[in-house]
XYZ file of C-alpha atoms in Angstrom:
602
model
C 0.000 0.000 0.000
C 0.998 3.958 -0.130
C 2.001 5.079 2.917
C 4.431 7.710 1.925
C 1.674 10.332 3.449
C -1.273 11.742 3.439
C -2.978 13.403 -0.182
C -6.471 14.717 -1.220
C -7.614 13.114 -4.538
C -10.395 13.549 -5.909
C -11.725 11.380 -8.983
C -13.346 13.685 -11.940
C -14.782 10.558 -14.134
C -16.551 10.868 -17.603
C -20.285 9.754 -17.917
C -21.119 11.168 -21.046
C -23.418 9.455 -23.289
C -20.737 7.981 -25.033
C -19.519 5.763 -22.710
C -21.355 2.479 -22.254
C -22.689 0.842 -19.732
C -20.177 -1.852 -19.545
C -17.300 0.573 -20.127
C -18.419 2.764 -17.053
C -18.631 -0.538 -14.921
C -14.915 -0.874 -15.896
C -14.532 3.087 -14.777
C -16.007 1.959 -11.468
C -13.447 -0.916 -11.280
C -10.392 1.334 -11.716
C -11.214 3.632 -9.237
C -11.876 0.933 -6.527
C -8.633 -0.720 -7.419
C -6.451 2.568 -6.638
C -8.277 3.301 -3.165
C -7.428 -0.751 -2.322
C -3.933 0.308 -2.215
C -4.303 3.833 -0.740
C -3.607 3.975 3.401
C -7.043 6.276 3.699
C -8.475 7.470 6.722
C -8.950 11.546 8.477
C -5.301 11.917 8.962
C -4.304 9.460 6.229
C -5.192 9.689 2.093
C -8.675 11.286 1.788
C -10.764 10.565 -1.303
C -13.943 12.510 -3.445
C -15.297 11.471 -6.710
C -17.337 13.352 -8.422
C -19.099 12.902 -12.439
C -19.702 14.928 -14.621
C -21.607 15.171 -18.873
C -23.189 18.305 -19.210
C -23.263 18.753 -15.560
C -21.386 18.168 -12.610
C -22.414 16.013 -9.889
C -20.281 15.053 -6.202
C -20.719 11.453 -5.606
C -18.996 12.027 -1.860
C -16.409 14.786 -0.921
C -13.390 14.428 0.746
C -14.529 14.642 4.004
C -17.835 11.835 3.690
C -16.161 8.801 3.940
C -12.600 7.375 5.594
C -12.967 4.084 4.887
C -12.247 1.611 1.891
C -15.839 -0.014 2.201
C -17.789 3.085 2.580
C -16.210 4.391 -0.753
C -16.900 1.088 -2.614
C -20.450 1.092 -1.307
C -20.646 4.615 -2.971
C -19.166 3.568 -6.388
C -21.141 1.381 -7.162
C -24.281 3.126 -6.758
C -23.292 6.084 -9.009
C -26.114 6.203 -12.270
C -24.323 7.666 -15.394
C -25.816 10.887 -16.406
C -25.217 9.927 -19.992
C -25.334 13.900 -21.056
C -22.914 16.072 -23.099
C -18.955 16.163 -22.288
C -18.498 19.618 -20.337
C -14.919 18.589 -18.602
C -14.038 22.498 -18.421
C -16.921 22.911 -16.178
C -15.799 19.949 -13.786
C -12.376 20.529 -13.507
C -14.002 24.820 -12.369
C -16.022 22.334 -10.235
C -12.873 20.607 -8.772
C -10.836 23.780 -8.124
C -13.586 25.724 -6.557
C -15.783 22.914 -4.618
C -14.457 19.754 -3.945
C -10.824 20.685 -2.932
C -12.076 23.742 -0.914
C -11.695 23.323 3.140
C -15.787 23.337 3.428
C -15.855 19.670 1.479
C -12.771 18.453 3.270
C -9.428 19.618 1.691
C -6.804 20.068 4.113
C -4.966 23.627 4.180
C -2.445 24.563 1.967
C -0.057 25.329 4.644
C -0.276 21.803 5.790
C 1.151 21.438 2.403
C -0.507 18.027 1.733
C -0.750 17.101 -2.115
C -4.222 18.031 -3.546
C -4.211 15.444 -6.708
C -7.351 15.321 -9.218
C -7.541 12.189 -11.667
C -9.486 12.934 -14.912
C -10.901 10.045 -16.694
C -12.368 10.691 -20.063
C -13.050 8.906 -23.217
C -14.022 11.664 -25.642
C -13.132 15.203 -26.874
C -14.489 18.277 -24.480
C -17.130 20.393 -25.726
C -15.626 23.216 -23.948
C -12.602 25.499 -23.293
C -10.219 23.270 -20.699
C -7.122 24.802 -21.145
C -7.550 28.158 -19.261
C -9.081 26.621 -16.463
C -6.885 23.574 -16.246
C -3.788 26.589 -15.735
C -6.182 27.924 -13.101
C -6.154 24.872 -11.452
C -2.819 23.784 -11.524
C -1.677 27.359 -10.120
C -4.621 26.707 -7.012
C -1.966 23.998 -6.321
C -3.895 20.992 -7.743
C -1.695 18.334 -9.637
C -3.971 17.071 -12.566
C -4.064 13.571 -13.742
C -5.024 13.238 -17.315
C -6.719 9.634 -18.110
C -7.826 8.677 -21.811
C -9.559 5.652 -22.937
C -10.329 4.691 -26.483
C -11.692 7.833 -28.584
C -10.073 10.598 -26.226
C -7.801 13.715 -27.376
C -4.866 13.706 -26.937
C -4.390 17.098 -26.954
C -7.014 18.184 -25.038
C -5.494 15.840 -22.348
C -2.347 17.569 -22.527
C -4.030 20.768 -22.211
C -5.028 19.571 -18.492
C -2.291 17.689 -17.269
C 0.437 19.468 -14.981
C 4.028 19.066 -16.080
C 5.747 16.423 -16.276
C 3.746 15.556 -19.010
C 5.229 12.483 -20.141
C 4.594 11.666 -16.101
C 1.107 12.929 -15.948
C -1.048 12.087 -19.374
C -1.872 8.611 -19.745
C -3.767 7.242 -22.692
C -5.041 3.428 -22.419
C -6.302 2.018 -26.299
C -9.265 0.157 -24.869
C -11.243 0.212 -21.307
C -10.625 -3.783 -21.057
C -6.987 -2.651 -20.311
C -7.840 0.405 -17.882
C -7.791 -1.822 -15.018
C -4.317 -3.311 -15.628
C -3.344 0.266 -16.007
C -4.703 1.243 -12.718
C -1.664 -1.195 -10.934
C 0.506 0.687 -12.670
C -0.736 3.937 -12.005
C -0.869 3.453 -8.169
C 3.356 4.023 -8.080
C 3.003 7.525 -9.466
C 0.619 8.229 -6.019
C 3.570 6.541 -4.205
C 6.798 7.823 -3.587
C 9.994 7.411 -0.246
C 8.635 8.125 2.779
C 11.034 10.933 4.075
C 9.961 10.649 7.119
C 11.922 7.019 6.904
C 14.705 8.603 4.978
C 16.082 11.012 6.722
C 16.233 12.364 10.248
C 12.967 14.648 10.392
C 13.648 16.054 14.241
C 9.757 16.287 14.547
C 9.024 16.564 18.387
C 6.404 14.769 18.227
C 5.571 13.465 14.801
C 6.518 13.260 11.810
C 3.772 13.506 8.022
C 5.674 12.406 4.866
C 5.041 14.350 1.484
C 6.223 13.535 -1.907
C 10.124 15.149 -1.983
C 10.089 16.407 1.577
C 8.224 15.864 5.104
C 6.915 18.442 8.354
C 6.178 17.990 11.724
C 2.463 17.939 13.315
C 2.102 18.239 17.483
C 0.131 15.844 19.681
C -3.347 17.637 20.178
C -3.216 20.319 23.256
C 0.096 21.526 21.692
C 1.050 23.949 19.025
C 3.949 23.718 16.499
C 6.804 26.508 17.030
C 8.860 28.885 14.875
C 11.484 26.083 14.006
C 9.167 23.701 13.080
C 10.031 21.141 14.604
C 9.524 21.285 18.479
C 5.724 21.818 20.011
C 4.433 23.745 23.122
C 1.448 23.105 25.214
C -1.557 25.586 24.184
C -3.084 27.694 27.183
C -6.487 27.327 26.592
C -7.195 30.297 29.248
C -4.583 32.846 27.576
C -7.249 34.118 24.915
C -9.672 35.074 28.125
C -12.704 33.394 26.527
C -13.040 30.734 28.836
C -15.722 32.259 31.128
C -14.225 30.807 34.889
C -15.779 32.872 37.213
C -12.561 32.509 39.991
C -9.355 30.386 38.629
C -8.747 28.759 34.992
C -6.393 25.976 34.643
C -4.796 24.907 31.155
C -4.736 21.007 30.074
C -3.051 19.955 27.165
C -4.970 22.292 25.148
C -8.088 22.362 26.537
C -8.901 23.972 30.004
C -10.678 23.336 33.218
C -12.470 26.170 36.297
C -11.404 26.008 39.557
C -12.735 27.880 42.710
C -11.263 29.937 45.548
C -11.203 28.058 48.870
C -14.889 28.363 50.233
C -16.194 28.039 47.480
C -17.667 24.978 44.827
C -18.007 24.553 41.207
C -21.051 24.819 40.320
C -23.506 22.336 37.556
C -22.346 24.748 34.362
C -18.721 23.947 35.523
C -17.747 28.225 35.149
C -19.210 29.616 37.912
C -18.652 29.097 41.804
C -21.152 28.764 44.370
C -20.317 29.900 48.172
C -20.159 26.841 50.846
C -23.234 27.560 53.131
C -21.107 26.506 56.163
C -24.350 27.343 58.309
C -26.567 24.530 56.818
C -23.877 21.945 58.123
C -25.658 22.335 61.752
C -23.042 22.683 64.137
C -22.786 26.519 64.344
C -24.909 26.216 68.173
C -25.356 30.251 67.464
C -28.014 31.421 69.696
C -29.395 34.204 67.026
C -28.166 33.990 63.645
C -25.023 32.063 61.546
C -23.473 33.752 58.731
C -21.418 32.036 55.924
C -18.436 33.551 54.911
C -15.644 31.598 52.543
C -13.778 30.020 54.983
C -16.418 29.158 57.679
C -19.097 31.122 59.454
C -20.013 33.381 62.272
C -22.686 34.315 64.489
C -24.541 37.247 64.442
C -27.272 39.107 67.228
C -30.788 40.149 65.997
C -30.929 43.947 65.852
C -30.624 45.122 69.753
C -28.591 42.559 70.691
C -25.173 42.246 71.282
C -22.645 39.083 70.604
C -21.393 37.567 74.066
C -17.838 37.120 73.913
C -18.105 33.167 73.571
C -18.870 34.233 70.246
C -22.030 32.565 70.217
C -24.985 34.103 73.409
C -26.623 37.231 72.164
C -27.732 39.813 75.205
C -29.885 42.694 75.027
C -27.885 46.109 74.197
C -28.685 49.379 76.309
C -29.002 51.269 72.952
C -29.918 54.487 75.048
C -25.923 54.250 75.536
C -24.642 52.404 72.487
C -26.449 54.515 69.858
C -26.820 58.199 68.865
C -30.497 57.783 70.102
C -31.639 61.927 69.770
C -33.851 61.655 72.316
C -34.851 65.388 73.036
C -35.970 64.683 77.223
C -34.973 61.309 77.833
C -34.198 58.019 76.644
C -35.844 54.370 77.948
C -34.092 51.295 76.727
C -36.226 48.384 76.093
C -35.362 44.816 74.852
C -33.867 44.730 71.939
C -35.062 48.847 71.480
C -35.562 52.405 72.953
C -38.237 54.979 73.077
C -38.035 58.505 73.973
C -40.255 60.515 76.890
C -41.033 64.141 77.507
C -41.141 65.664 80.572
C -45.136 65.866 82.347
C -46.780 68.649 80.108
C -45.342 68.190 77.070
C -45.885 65.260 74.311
C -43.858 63.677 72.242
C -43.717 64.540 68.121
C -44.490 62.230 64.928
C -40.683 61.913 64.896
C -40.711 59.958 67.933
C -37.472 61.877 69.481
C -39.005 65.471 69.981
C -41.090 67.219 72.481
C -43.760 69.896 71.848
C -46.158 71.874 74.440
C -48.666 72.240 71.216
C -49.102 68.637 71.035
C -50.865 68.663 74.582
C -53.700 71.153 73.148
C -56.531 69.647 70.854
C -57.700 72.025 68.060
C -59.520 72.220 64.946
C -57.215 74.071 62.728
C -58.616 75.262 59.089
C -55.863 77.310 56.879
C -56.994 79.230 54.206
C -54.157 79.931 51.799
C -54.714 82.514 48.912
C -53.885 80.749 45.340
C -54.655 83.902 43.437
C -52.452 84.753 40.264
C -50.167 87.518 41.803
C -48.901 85.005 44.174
C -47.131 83.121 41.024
C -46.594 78.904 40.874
C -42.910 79.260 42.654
C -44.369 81.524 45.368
C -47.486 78.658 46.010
C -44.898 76.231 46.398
C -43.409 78.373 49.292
C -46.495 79.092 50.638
C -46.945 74.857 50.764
C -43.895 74.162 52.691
C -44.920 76.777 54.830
C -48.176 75.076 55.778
C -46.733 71.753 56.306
C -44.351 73.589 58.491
C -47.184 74.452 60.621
C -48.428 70.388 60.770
C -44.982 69.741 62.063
C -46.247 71.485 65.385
C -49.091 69.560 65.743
C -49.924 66.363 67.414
C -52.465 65.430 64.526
C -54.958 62.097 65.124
C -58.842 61.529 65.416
C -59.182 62.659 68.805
C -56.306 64.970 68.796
C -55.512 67.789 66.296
C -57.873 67.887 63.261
C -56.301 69.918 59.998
C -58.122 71.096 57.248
C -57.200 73.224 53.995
C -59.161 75.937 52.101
C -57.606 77.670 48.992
C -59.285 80.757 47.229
C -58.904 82.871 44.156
C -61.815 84.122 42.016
C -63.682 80.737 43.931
C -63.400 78.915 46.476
C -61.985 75.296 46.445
C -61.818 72.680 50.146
C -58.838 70.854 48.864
C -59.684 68.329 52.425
C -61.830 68.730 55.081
C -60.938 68.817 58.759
C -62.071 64.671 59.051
C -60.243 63.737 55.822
C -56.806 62.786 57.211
C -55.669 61.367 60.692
C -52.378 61.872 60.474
C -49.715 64.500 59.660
C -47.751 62.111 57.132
C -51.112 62.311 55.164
C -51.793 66.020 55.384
C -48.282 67.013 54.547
C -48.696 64.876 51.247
C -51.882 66.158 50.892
C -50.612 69.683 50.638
C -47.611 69.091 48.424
C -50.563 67.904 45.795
C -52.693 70.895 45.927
C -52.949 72.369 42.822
C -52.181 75.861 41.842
C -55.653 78.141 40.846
C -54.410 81.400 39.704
C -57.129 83.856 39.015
C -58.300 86.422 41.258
C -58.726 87.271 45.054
C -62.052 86.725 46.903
C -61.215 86.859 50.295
C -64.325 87.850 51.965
C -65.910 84.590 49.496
C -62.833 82.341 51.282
C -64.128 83.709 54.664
C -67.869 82.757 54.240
C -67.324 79.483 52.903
C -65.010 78.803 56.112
C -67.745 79.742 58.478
C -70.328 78.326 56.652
C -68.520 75.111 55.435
C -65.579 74.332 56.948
C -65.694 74.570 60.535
C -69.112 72.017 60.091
C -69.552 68.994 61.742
C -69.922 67.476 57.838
C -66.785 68.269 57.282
C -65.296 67.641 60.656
C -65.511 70.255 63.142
C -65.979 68.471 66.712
C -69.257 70.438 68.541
C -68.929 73.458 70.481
C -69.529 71.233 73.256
C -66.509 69.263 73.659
C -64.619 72.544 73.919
C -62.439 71.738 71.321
C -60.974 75.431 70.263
C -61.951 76.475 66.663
C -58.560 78.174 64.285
C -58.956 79.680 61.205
C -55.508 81.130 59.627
C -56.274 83.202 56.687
C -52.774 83.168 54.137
C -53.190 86.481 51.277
C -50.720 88.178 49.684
C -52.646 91.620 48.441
C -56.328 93.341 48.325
C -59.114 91.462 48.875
C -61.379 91.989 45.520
C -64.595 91.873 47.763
C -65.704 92.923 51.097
C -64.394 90.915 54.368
C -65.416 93.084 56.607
C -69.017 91.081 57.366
C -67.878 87.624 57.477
C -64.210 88.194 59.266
C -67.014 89.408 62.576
C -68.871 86.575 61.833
C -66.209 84.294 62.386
C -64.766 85.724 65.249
C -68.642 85.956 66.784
C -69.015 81.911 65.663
C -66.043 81.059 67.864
C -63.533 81.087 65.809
C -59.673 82.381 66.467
C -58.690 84.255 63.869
C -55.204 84.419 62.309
C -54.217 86.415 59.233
C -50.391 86.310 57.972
C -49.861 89.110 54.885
C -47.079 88.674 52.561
C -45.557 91.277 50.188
C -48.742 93.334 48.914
C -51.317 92.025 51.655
C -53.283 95.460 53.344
C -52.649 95.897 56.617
C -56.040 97.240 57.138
C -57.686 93.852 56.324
C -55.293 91.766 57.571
C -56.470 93.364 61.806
C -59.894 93.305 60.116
C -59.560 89.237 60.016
C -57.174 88.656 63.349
C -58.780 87.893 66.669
C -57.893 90.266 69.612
C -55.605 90.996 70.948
C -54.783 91.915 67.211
C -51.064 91.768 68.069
C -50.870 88.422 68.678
C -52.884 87.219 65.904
C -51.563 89.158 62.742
C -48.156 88.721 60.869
C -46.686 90.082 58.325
C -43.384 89.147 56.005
C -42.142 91.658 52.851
C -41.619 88.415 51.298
C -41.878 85.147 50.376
C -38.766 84.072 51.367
C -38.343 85.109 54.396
C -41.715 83.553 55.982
C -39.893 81.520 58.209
C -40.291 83.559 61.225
C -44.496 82.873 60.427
C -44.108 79.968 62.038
C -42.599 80.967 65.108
C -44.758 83.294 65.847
C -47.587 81.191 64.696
C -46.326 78.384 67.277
C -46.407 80.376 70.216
C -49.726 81.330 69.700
C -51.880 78.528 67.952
C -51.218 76.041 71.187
C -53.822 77.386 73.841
C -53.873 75.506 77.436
C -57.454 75.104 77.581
C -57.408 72.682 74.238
C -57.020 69.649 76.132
C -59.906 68.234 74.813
C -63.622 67.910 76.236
C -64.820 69.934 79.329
C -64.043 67.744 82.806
C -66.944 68.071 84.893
C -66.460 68.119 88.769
C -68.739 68.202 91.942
C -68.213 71.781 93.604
C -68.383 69.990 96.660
C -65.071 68.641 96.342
C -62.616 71.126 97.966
C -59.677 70.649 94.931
C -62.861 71.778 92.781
C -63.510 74.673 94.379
C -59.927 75.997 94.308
C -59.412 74.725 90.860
C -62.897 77.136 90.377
C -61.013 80.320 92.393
C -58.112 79.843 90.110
C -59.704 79.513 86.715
C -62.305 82.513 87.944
C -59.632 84.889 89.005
C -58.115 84.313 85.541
C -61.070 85.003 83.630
C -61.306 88.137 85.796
C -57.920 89.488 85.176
C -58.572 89.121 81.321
C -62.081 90.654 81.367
C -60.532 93.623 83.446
C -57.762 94.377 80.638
C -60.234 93.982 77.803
C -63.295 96.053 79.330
C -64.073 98.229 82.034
C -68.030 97.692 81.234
C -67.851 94.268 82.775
C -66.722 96.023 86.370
C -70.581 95.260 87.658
C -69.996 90.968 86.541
C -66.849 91.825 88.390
C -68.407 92.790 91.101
C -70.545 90.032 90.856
C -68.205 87.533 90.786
C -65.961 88.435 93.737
C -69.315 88.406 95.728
C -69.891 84.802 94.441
C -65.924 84.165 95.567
C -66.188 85.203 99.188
C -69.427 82.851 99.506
C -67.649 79.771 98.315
C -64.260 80.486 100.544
C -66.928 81.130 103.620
C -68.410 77.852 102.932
C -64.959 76.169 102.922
C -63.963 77.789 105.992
C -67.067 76.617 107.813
C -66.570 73.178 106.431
C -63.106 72.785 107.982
């Protein structure tokens, strides 16, 4: 057999109609006799065949079959096309198909003989010479084959040189198989690689006149050709490890970082859940880390130093608490108290003497164009600045919010929202009106409206005290003067705050007495922060503590709480008006009765 090295032939074999049935049956036999002394195989001789009249057809390509019987099997089942004689277009059909890398060819730089064997019996009906050149300059080495009624010329025209070594013409097809033995020792020449010493590393791949050296797989030939060097598969970076990759004879493999495990896709690495082993005896929580675990206190807790016991931290001195009075530790947490008199704020760390008074608090803000959208948004913050001071609930501090322009819009009642979260969002989601300014309209729909039980309003009974805090900044567009008394004769306290253009003259028209206490005034919008202050130490009265307690004036703590509280009201009625000297007078009288009957009682 040939085993001077591997090649790539391909057999190109006539089927024109003028070849007979018998005669391609002795075609079949000659090709079948060549590949019985071929060594063939993927690293050995590879073999194609294709046919061609007027067409080309691939019977198998180099890369189909590596084995003797598999090509036989495929021989004999080829049907003649018995057509025209077109070998031009199969030898086109050779050089740009069946010795191309796609259909099996091995690379040029492997420099492995690419040999095509035409068999014809006829003269071509096309051009062969131009493409046979083409061809033979691809690096084919053409085989020219005539039986019987060929042309000689036209196989000349195909053959490479040598010719005398590479045009063959047999007289009859009985004799082509004969020829075939004789044609198997030009396919077979010294195997160099027994010839000579090669130096190949690894091993060594005879060609006809010369020899080169191939690597083991998982190792790459280097510049001298000779020696090899194991590839790193994890140089290029494509190998997708998520910790360590490790190179093996050309192929790789992912490892992980201590603590760690591969995980089913073999890349990525999963951390070892030390904890779910069950012999981490912490008393709260276990935490995995890469090399083993630790244990870890619920919030409020702090870790024993066995590493393991959890006991409750003092967080009143572990933690920036901001307790404004005082702070209580509890298990695991803290709270914060105010001193007696005072309550503690919706922030749960400050104290405020306003959140001990109950009120029902309406603000009427003035949306009216000259006030402008930027200006509104002030005027927003500084209502919600005014919630802030108030201990708002059901029971406690009720908040509702009026705007006005050319109408007169409740954006929510005083029962709408329970708590100051609510209202402050509330507020931030008014809508600006524009338009004009009807404050005397704002005033009457307060009265009327706002301060209802509808919408709110706790009854006059329960001595809940009734706010109204008017917000304008310029003229009132209609009278206010009729429905600012009214509300101040309903009940109601009366606050007006003026900003930049507000009248003066209106704004003491709408504040309760003593005027000075009820009225503010800021040149601008900006600057409205001192509002508030003022606002605060006014809005929180003592007596809004919620409904009237009811005691027997037998009791003697009644009767002085009565003295006190009476002597108050006195004092106040004296600085307001000296026309209530006679229910002064009456009064006192009253007084020295009830301290006569407590003397005689004791």
């Amino acid at each position: 057999k040939c085993r001077t090295g591997p090649l790539d032939i391909v057999f190109v074999i006539d089927s024109s109609r003028s070849v007979r049935p018998f005669e391609f049956e002795t075609m079949r036999r000659f090709m079948m006799d060549i590949i019985s002394n071929l060594d063939v195989g993927p690293n050995a001789t590879r073999v194609g065949v294709i046919q061609y009249s007027s067409q080309v057809q691939n019977i198998f390509s180099l890369k189909t079959f590596f084995t003797r019987a598999d090509m036989e099997r495929a021989i004999n089942s080829i049907i003649p096309l018995a057509q025209g004689t077109m070998t031009g277009l199969a030898i086109q059909y050779a050089m740009n198909v069946a010795f191309s890398t796609q259909e099996g060819a091995r690379p040029l730089h492997k420099r492995i003989p690419r040999i095509a064997i035409i068999v014809t019996d006829g003269r071509p009906q096309d051009r062969v010479t131009e493409v046979a050149t083409q061809a033979r300059n691809a690096g084919i080495e053409i085989y020219a084959v005539g039986i019987q009624r060929a042309d000689m010329s036209s196989l000349r025209a195909m053959a490479s040189p040598p010719l005398e070594e590479h045009v063959f013409l047999v007289e009859s097809f009985e004799l082509i198989q004969q020829f075939a033995k004789q044609f198997q020792d030009k396919l077979c020449g010294v195997d160099m690689c027994m010839e000579q010493e090669h130096g190949c590393q690894h091993s060594c791949v005879s060609t006809p006149g010369s020899f080169y050296c191939e690597c083991n797989p998982g190792y790459r030939l280097n510049v001298d050709g000779k020696t090899c060097s194991p590839i790193d598969a994890c140089a290029d970076g494509r190998h997708g490890c998520q910790h360590h990759c490790v190179s093996v004879r050309g192929s790789y493999s992912c490892r992980c970082r201590p603590g760690y495990y591969l995980s089913h896709n073999k890349r990525s690495c999963t951390m070892i859940d030390y904890c779910s082993f069950g012999n981490h005896s912490c008393q709260h929580e276990c935490v995995s880390i890469p090399n083993g675990h630790y244990c870890r206190c619920r919030s409020g807790f702090t870790l024993q130093p066995d590493g393991k016991s959890c006991r409750a931290t003092d967080l009143c001195n572990g933690v920036d608490h901001g307790c404004e009075f005082k702070c209580v530790s509890t298990e695991g947490s803290y709270h914060c108290m105010c001193p007696e008199g005072q309550q503690l704020q919706a922030d749960g760390k400050t104290c405020s003497k306003c959140g001990a008074g109950h009120i029902d608090l309406v603000m009427v803000i003035d949306g009216s164009k000259s006030v402008r959208p930027q200006n509104f948004e002030l005027v927003k913050q500084f209502v919600n600045r005014i919630v802030d001071l108030l201990e708002v609930s059901p029971h406690g501090t009720r908040v509702g919010l009026v705007q006005y322009s050319s109408r007169v819009r409740t954006e929510f009642p005083l029962n709408k929202y329970h708590s100051a979260d609510e209202i402050k969002k509330a507020v931030m989601d008014v809508e600006y009106m524009e338009k004009g300014t009807m404050t005397g309209l704002a005033l009457k729909h307060m009265v009327e409206h706002s301060f209802s039980e509808l919408e709110g309003a706790r009854p006059l009974s329960h001595n809940i005290p009734r706010i109204g805090l008017v917000f304008t900044d310029g003229r009132s567009q209609d009278d206010i003067s009729e429905w600012a008394r009214r509300a101040k004769e309903s009940g109601i306290v009366m606050f007006a705050v003026g900003v930049g253009k507000a009248v003066e003259e209106e704004l003491r028209a709408i504040a309760s007495e003593p005027v000075e206490q009820h009225f503010s005034y800021s040149a601008d919008f900006t600057t409205m922060t001192h509002l508030v202050e003022n606002f605060s130490l006014n809005i929180c009265p003592e007596e809004g503590k919620g409904e009237t307690e009811i005691r027997s004036p037998c009791e003697c703590e009644a009767l002085v709480q009565f003295q006190t509280n009476t002597v108050a009201i006195l004092q106040s009625l004296t600085e307001k008006n000296i026309l209530w000297a006679r229910s002064l007078a009456q009064m006192t009288a009253r007084l020295e009765e009830l301290e006569k009957q407590i003397a005689n009682k004791k």
